[in-house]
Short mmCIF file of C-alpha atoms in Angstrom, two decimals:
data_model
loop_
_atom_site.label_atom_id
_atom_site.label_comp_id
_atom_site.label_asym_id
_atom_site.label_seq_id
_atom_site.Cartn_x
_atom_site.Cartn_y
_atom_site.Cartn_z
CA UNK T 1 37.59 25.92 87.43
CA UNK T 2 33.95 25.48 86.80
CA UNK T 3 32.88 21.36 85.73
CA UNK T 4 33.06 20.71 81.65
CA UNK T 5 29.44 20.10 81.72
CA UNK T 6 28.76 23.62 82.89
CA UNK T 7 31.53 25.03 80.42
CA UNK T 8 29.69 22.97 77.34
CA UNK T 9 25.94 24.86 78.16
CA UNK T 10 27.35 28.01 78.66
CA UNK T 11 29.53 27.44 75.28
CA UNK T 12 26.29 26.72 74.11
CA UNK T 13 24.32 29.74 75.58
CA UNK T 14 26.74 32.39 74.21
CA UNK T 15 26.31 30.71 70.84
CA UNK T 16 22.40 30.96 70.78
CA UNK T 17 23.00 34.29 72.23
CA UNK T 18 25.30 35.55 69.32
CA UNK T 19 23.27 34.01 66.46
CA UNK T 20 20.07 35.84 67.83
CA UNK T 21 21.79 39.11 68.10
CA UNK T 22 22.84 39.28 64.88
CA UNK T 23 19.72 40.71 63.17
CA UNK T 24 19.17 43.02 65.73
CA UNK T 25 22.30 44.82 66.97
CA UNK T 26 24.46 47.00 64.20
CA UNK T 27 28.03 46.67 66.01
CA UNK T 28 31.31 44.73 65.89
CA UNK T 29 32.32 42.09 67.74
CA UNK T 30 34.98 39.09 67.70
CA UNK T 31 34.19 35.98 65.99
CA UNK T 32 34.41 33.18 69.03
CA UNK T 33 35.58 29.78 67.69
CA UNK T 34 35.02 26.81 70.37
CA UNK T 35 38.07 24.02 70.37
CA UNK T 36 37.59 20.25 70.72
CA UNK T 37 38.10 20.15 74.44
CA UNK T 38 34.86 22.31 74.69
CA UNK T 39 36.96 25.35 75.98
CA UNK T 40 36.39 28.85 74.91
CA UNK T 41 39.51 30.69 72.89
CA UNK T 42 40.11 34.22 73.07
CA UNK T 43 39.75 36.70 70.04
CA UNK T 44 41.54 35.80 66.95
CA UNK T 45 43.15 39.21 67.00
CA UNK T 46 43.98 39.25 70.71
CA UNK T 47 46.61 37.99 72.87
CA UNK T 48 44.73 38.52 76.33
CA UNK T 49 44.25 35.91 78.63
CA UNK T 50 40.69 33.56 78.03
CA UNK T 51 38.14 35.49 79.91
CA UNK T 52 34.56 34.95 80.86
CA UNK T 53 31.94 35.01 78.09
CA UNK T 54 30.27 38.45 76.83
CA UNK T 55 27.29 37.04 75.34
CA UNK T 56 26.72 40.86 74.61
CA UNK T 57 29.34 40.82 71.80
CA UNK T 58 27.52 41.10 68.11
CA UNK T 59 28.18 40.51 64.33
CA UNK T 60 30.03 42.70 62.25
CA UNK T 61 28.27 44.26 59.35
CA UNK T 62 30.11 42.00 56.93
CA UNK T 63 29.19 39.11 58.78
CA UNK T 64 25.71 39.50 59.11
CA UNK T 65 26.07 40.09 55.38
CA UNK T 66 27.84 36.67 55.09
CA UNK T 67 25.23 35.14 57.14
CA UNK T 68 22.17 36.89 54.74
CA UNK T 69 23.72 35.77 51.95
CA UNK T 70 24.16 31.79 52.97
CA UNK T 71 21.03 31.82 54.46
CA UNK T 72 19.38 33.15 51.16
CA UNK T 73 21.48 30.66 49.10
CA UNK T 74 20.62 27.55 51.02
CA UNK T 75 16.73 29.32 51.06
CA UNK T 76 17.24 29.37 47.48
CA UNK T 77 18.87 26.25 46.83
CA UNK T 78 15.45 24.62 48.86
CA UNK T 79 13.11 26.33 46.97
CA UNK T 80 14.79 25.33 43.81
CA UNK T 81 15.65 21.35 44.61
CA UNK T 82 11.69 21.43 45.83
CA UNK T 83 10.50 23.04 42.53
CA UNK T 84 12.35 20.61 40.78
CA UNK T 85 10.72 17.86 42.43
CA UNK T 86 7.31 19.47 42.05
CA UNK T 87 8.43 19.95 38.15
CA UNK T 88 9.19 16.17 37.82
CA UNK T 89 5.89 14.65 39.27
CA UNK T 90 3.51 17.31 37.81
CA UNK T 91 5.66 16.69 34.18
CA UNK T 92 5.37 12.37 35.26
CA UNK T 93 1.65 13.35 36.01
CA UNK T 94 1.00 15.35 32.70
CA UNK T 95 3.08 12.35 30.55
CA UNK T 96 0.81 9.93 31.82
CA UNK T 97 -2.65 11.89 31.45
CA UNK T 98 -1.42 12.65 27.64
CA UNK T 99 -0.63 8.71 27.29
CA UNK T 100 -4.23 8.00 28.24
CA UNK T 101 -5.41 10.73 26.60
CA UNK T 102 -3.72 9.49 23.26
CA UNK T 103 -4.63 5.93 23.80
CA UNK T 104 -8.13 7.11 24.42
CA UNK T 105 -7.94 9.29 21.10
CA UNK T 106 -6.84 6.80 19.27
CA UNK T 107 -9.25 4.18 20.05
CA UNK T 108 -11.86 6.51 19.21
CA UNK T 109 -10.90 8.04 16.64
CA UNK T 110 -10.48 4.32 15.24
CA UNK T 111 -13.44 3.53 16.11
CA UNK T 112 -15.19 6.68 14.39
CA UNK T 113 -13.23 6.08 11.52
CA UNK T 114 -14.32 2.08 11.32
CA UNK T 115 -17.62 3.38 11.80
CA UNK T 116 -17.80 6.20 8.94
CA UNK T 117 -16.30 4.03 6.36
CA UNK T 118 -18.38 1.39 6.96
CA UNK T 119 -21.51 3.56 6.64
CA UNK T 120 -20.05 4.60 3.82
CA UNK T 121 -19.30 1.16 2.20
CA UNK T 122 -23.08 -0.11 3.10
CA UNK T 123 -24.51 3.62 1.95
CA UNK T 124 -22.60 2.76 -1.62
CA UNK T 125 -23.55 -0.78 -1.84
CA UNK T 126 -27.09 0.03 -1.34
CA UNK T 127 -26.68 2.82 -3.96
CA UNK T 128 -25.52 0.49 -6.16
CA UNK T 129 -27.54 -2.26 -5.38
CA UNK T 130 -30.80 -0.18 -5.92
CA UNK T 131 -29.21 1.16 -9.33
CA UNK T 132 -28.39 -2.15 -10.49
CA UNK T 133 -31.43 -4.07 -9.49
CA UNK T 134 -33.69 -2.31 -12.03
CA UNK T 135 -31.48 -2.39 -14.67
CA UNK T 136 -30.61 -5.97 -14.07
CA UNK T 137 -34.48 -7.02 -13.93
CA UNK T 138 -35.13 -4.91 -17.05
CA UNK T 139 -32.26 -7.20 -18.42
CA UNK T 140 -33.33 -9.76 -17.63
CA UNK T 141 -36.83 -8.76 -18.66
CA UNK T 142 -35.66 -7.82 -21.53
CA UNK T 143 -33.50 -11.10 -22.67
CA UNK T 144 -36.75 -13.21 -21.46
CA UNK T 145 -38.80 -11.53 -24.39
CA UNK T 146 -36.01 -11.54 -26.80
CA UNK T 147 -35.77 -15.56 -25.86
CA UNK T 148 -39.51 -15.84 -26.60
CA UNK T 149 -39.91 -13.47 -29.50
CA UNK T 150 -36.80 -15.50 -31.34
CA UNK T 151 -38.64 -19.06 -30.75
CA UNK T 152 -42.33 -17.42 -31.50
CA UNK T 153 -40.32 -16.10 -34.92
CA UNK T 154 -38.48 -19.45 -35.38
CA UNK T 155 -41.84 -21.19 -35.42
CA UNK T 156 -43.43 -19.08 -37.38
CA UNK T 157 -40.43 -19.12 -39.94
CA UNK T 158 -41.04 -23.32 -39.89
CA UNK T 159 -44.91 -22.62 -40.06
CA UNK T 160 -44.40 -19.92 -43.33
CA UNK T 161 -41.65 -22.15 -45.02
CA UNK T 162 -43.48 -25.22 -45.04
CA UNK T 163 -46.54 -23.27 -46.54
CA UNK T 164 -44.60 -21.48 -49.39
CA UNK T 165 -43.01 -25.18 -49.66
CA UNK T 166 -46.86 -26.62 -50.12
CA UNK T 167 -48.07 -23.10 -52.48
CA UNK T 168 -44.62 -23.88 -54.33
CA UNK T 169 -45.56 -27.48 -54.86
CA UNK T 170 -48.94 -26.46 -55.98
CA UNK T 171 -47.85 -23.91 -58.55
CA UNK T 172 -45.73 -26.46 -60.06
CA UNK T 173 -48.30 -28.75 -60.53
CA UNK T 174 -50.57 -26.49 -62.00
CA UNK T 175 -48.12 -25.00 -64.16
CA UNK T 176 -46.17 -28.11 -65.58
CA UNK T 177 -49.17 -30.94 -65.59
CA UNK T 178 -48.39 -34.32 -66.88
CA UNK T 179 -45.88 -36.90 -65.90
CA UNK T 180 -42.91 -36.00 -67.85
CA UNK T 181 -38.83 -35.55 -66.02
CA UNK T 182 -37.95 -33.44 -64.02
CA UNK T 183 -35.90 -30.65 -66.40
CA UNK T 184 -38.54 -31.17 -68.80
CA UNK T 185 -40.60 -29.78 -66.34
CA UNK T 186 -38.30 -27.16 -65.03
CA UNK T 187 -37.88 -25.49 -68.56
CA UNK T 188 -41.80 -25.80 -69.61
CA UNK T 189 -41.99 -23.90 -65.93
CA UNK T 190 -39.19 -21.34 -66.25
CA UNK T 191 -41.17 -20.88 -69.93
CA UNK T 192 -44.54 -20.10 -68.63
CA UNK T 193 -43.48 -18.23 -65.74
CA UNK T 194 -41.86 -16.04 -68.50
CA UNK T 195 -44.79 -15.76 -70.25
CA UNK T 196 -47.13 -14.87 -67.87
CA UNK T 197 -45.80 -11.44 -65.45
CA UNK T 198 -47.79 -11.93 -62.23
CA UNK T 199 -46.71 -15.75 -61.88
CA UNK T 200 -42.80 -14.64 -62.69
CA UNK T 201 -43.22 -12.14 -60.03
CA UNK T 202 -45.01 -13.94 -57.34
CA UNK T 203 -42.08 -16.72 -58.08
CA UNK T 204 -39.39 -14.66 -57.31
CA UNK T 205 -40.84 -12.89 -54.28
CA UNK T 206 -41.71 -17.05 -53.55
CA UNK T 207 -37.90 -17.17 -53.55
CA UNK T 208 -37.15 -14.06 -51.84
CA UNK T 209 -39.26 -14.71 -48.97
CA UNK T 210 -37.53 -18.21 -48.69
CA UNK T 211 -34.00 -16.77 -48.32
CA UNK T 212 -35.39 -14.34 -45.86
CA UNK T 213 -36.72 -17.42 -43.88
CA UNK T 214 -33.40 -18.83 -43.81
CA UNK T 215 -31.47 -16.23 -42.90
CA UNK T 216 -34.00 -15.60 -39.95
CA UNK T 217 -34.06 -19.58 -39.08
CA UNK T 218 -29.96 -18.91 -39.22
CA UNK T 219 -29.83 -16.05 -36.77
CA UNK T 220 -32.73 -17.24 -34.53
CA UNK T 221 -31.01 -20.64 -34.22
CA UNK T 222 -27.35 -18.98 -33.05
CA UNK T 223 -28.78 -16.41 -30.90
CA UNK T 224 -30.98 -19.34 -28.98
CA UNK T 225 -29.60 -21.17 -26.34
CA UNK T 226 -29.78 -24.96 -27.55
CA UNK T 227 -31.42 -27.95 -26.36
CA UNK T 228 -34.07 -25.98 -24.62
CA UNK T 229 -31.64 -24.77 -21.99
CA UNK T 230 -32.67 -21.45 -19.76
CA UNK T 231 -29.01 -20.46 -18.49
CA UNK T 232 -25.33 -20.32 -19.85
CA UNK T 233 -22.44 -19.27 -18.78
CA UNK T 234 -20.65 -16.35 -20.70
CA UNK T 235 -16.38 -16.50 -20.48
CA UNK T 236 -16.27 -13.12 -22.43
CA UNK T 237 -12.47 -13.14 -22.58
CA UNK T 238 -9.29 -15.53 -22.43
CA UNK T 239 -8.27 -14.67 -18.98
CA UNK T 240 -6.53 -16.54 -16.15
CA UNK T 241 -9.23 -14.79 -13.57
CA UNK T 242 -12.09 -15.74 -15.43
CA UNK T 243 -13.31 -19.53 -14.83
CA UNK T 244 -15.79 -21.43 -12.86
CA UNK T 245 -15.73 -24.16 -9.71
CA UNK T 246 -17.83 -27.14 -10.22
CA UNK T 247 -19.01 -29.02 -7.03
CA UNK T 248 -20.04 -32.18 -7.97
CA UNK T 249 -23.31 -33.44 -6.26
CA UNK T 250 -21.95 -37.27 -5.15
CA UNK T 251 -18.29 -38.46 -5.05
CA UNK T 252 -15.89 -38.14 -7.75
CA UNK T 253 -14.41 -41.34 -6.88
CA UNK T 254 -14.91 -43.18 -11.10
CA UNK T 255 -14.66 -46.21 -13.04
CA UNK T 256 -16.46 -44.97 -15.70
CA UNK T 257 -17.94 -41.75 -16.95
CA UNK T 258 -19.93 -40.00 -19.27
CA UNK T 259 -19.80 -36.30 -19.52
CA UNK T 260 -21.53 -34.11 -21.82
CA UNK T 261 -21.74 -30.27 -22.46
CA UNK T 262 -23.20 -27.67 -25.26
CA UNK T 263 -20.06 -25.22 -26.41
CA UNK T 264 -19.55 -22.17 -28.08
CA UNK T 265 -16.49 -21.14 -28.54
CA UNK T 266 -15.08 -17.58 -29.38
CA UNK T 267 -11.85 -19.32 -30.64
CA UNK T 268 -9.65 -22.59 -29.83
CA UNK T 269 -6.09 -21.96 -29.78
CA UNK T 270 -3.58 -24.92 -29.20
CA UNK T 271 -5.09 -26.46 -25.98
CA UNK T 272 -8.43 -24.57 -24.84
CA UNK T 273 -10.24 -25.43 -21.32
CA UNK T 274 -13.61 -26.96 -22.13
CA UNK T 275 -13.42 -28.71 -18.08
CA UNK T 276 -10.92 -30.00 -16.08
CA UNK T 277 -10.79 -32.64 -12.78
CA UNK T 278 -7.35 -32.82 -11.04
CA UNK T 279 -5.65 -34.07 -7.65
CA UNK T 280 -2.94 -32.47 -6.22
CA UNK T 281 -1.06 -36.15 -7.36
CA UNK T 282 -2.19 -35.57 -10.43
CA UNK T 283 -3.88 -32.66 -12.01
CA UNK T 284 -4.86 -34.58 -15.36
CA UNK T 285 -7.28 -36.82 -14.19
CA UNK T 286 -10.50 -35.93 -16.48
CA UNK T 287 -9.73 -32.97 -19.22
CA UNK T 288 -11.95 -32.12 -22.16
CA UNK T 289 -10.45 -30.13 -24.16
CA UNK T 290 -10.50 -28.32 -27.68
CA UNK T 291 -7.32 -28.06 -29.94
CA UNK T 292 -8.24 -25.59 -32.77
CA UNK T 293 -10.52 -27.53 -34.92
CA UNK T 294 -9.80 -30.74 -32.77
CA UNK T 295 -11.51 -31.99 -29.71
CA UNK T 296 -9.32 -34.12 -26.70
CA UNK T 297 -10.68 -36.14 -24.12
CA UNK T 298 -8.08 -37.09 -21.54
CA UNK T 299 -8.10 -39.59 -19.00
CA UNK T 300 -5.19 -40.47 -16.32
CA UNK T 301 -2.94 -38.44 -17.68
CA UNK T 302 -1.92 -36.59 -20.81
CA UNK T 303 -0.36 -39.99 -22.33
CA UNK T 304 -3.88 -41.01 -21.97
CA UNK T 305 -6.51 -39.14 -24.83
CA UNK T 306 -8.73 -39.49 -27.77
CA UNK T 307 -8.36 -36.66 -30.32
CA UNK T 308 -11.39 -35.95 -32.91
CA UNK T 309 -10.07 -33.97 -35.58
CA UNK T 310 -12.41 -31.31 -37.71
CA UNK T 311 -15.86 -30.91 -35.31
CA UNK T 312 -15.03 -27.82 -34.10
CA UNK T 313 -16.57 -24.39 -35.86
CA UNK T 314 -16.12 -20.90 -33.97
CA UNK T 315 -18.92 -19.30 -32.99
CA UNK T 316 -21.37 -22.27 -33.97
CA UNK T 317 -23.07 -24.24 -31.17
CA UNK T 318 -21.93 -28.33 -30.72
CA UNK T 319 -22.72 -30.64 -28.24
CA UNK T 320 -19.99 -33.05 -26.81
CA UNK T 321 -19.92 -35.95 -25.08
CA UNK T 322 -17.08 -38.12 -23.80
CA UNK T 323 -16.91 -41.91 -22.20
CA UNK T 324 -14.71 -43.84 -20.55
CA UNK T 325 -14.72 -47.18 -18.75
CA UNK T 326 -11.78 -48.73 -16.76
CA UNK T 327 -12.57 -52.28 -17.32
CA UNK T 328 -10.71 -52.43 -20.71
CA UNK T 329 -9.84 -48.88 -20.99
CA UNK T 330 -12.77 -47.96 -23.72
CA UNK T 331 -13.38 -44.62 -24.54
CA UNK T 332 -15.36 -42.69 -26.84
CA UNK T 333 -16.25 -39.29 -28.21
CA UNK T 334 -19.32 -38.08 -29.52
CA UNK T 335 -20.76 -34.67 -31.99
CA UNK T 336 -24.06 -34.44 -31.56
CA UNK T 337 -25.65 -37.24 -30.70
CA UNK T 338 -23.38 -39.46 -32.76
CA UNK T 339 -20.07 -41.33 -32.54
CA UNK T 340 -17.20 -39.79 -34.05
CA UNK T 341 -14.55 -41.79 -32.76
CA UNK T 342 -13.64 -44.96 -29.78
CA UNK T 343 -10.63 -46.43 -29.09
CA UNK T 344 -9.97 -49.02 -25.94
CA UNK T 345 -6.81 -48.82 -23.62
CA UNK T 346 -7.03 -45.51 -22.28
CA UNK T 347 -6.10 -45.66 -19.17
CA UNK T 348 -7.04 -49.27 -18.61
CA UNK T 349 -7.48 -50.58 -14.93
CA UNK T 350 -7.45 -46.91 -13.40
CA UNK T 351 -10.04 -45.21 -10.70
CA UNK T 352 -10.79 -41.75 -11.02
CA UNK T 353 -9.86 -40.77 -6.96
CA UNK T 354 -11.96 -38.14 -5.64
CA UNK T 355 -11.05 -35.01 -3.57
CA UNK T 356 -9.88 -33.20 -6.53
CA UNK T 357 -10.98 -29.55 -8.23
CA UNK T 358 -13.08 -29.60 -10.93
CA UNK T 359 -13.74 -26.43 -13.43
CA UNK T 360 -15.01 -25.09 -16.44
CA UNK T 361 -13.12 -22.65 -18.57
CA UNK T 362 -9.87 -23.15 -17.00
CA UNK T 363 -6.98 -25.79 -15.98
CA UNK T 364 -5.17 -25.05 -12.27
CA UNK T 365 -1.27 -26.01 -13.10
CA UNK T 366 -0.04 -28.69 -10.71
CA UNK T 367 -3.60 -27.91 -9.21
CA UNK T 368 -2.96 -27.28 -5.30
CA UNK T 369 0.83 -27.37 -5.50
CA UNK T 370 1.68 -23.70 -6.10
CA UNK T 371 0.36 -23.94 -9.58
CA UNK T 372 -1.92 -21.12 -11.26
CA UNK T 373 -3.75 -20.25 -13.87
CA UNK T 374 -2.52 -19.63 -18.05
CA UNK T 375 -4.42 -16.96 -19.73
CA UNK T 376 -3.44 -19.41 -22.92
CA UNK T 377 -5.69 -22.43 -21.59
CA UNK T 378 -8.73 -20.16 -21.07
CA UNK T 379 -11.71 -20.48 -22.64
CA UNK T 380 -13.95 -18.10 -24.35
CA UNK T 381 -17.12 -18.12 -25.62
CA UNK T 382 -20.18 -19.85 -24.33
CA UNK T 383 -21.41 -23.59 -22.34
CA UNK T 384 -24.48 -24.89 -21.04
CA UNK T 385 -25.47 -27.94 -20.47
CA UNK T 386 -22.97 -30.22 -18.40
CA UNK T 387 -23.97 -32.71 -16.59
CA UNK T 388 -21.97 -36.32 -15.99
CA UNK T 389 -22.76 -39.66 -15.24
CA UNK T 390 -20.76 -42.39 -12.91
CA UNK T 391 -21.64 -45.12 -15.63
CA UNK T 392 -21.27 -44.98 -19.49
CA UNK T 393 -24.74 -44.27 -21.19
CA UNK T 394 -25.96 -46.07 -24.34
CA UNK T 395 -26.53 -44.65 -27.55
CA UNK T 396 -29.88 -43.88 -27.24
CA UNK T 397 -29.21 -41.73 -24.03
CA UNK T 398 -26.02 -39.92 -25.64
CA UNK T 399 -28.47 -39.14 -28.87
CA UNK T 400 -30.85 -38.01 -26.53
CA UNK T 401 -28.60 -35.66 -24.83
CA UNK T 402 -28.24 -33.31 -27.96
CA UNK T 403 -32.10 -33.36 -28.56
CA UNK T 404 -34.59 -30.85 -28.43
CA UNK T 405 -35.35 -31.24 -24.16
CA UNK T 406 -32.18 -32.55 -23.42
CA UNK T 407 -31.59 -29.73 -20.61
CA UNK T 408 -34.35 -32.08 -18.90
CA UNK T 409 -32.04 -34.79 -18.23
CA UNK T 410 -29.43 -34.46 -15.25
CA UNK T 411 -26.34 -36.81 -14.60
CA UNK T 412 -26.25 -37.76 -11.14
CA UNK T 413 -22.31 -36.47 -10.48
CA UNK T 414 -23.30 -33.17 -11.82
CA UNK T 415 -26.72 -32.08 -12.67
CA UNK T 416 -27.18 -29.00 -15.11
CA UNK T 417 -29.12 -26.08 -13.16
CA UNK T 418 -28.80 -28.03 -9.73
CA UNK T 419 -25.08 -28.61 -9.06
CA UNK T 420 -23.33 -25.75 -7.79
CA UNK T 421 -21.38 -23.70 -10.10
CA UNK T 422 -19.67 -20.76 -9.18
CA UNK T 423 -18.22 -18.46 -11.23
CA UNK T 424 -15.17 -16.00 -10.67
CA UNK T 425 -13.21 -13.25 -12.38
CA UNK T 426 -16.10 -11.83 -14.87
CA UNK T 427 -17.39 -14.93 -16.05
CA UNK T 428 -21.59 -14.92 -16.09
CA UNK T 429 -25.09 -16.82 -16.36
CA UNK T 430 -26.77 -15.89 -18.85
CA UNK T 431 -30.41 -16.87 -20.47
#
């Protein structure tokens, strides 16, 4: 008996042998099956003795069909398990190029976007601004000459009224000579005016002319802005949007104060605006306000106030002022130059802190404290004019204040036409 080592590479051989064969030779032959001891069996179908190997014995038809078909299923199940993992990176591949390609999109088209809106926005500001500027120069043009034409007519109405006042004089003199009383001289004059036609007539065109003067004195003097003032501010509505934020020019921190303004006002309800100072301790430090025909000044707190009754007319101009010293707790109010009321003990012994919000037109609720605004406290109507002092002025300087020039004078917390004043919610200067 040949070694095992031979047996195994001729086992081997025959094996080789039989699998090359297979595609080439069309006949039968007997399946060989090789045991663990590396012997070689006989046929399955046989019961001769083991003999040497025929390495000349082929595949059946069926089995070279068996062996086509596994070959072409494990072929196929290759080409399928490697197209699947070409699938997976090219679709891994294509997810992340669309990612970028989406990020890159978006970013741009962002950007584009940002871009064409705010061309947009500056195209339609500049449309508007170039609309508006003409028309708001013409305006103003236009309310400049109106502002001069009323004072040119308003002197001229002085100038003519004083004449016809003089010619008047002059025609009863004439007319009624002698020293004799007054309805004596009245009668004789309604008498010869009656008599003679042109002097009756030129009398009562005299008297026409001097109701027409009036009236035009009348309207000239409300459509003026008082106490030779250029600018006002308009509040053309009750509205908790529409007010204005004073910034005072030096510290608010008070002992005393005097604070004056020129009103207008559309209507006073119950408790209307005029200004307000608050701290977010207390948002009543400094209030002047109207209360229908009333005026309030309130100091400290609303335990603290002076009430005027009667000084206040719709629609007619008034100047204000209000004072107020800690030292024994003074305070005053004044209408026009003169004193309409005082009382002492108003908040007696208190400072004024500083730090607060001050307006015009409007009172902040709890100021800072997640308080707002009450379309009810609004004011409406016109103010120029407001300037405030850190000492109480004299009586001469208050008087002043509603003269002719008083727009000339500044306080030195707030100066009229050189503190800052800025207005929100519809409220505008005006001239």
């Amino acid at each position: 008996m040949l070694p095992q080592e031979i047996l195994s590479l001729l086992t081997l051989f025959c094996v080789f042998r039989a699998s090359v064969s297979v595609l080439d030779e069309d006949d039968d032959y007997d399946l060989m099956y090789v045991n663990l001891d590396n012997e070689i069996e006989g046929p399955v179908l046989g019961t001769e003795e083991t003999v040497s190997c025929d390495c000349q014995r082929e595949h059946t038809k069926w089995d070279k069909l068996f062996i086509m078909l596994e070959n072409s299923q494990m072929k196929e199940n290759m080409m399928l398990q490697a197209m699947d993992e070409i699938l997976k990176v090219d679709l891994q591949t294509l997810k992340a190029e669309l990612s970028q390609l989406t990020t890159n999109l978006a970013g741009t088209l962002a950007t584009v976007v940002e871009k064409v809106v705010s061309h947009i926005v500056s195209q339609v500001d500049q449309a508007l601004l170039s609309n508006s500027d003409p028309a708001g120069e013409a305006k103003r043009l236009h309310e400049s000459e109106q502002g001069k034409l009323l004072e040119h007519i308003l002197l001229l109405s002085h100038n003519v009224s004083s004449r016809l006042g003089r010619l008047e004089s002059s025609w009863l003199r004439r007319c009624e000579p002698g020293a004799q009383e007054t309805a004596f001289h009245q009668d004789k004059f309604s008498s010869t005016r009656g008599d003679d036609p042109i002097l009756n007539s030129l009398w009562k065109e005299l008297q026409q002319t001097r109701t027409e003067l009036k009236a035009s004195q009348k309207w000239a003097a409300q459509h003026l802005l008082p106490a030779g003032c250029e600018t006002a501010v308009l509040f053309p509505m009750r509205s908790k949007k529409i007010y204005g934020s004073v910034h005072p020019t030096a510290g608010m921190t008070l002992r005393s104060f005097t604070a004056c303004i020129w009103i207008k006002v559309t209507e006073a309800l119950n408790k209307t605006i005029v200004f307000s100072y608050g701290t977010k301790l207390n948002p009543y430090e400094i209030q002047l306000y109207l209360r229908q025909e009333s005026a309030v000044l309130l100091v400290g707190g609303d335990q603290h106030k002076l009430v005027v009754k009667n000084i206040v007319v719709p629609g007619k101009w008034i100047h204000l002022c209000g004072t107020w010293s800690s030292e024994n707790g003074s305070a005053s109010l004044w209408l026009n130059g003169e004193l309409t009321a005082t009382t002492l003990d108003i908040a007696n012994a208190h400072t004024v802190p500083n730090g607060g919000i001050l307006q015009i037109g409007q009172e902040k609720n709890g100021c800072c404290v997640g308080g707002g605004f009450d379309e009810a406290l609004a004011f409406s109507g016109k103010l120029t004019g407001f300037n405030m002092w850190d000492r109480v002025l004299s009586a001469k300087e208050i008087e002043a204040q509603s003269g002719e020039d008083a727009c000339s004078m500044r306080g030195n917390i707030i100066g009229w036409g050189v503190t800052e004043v800025l207005l929100y919610g519809g409220a505008q200067y005006i001239s």
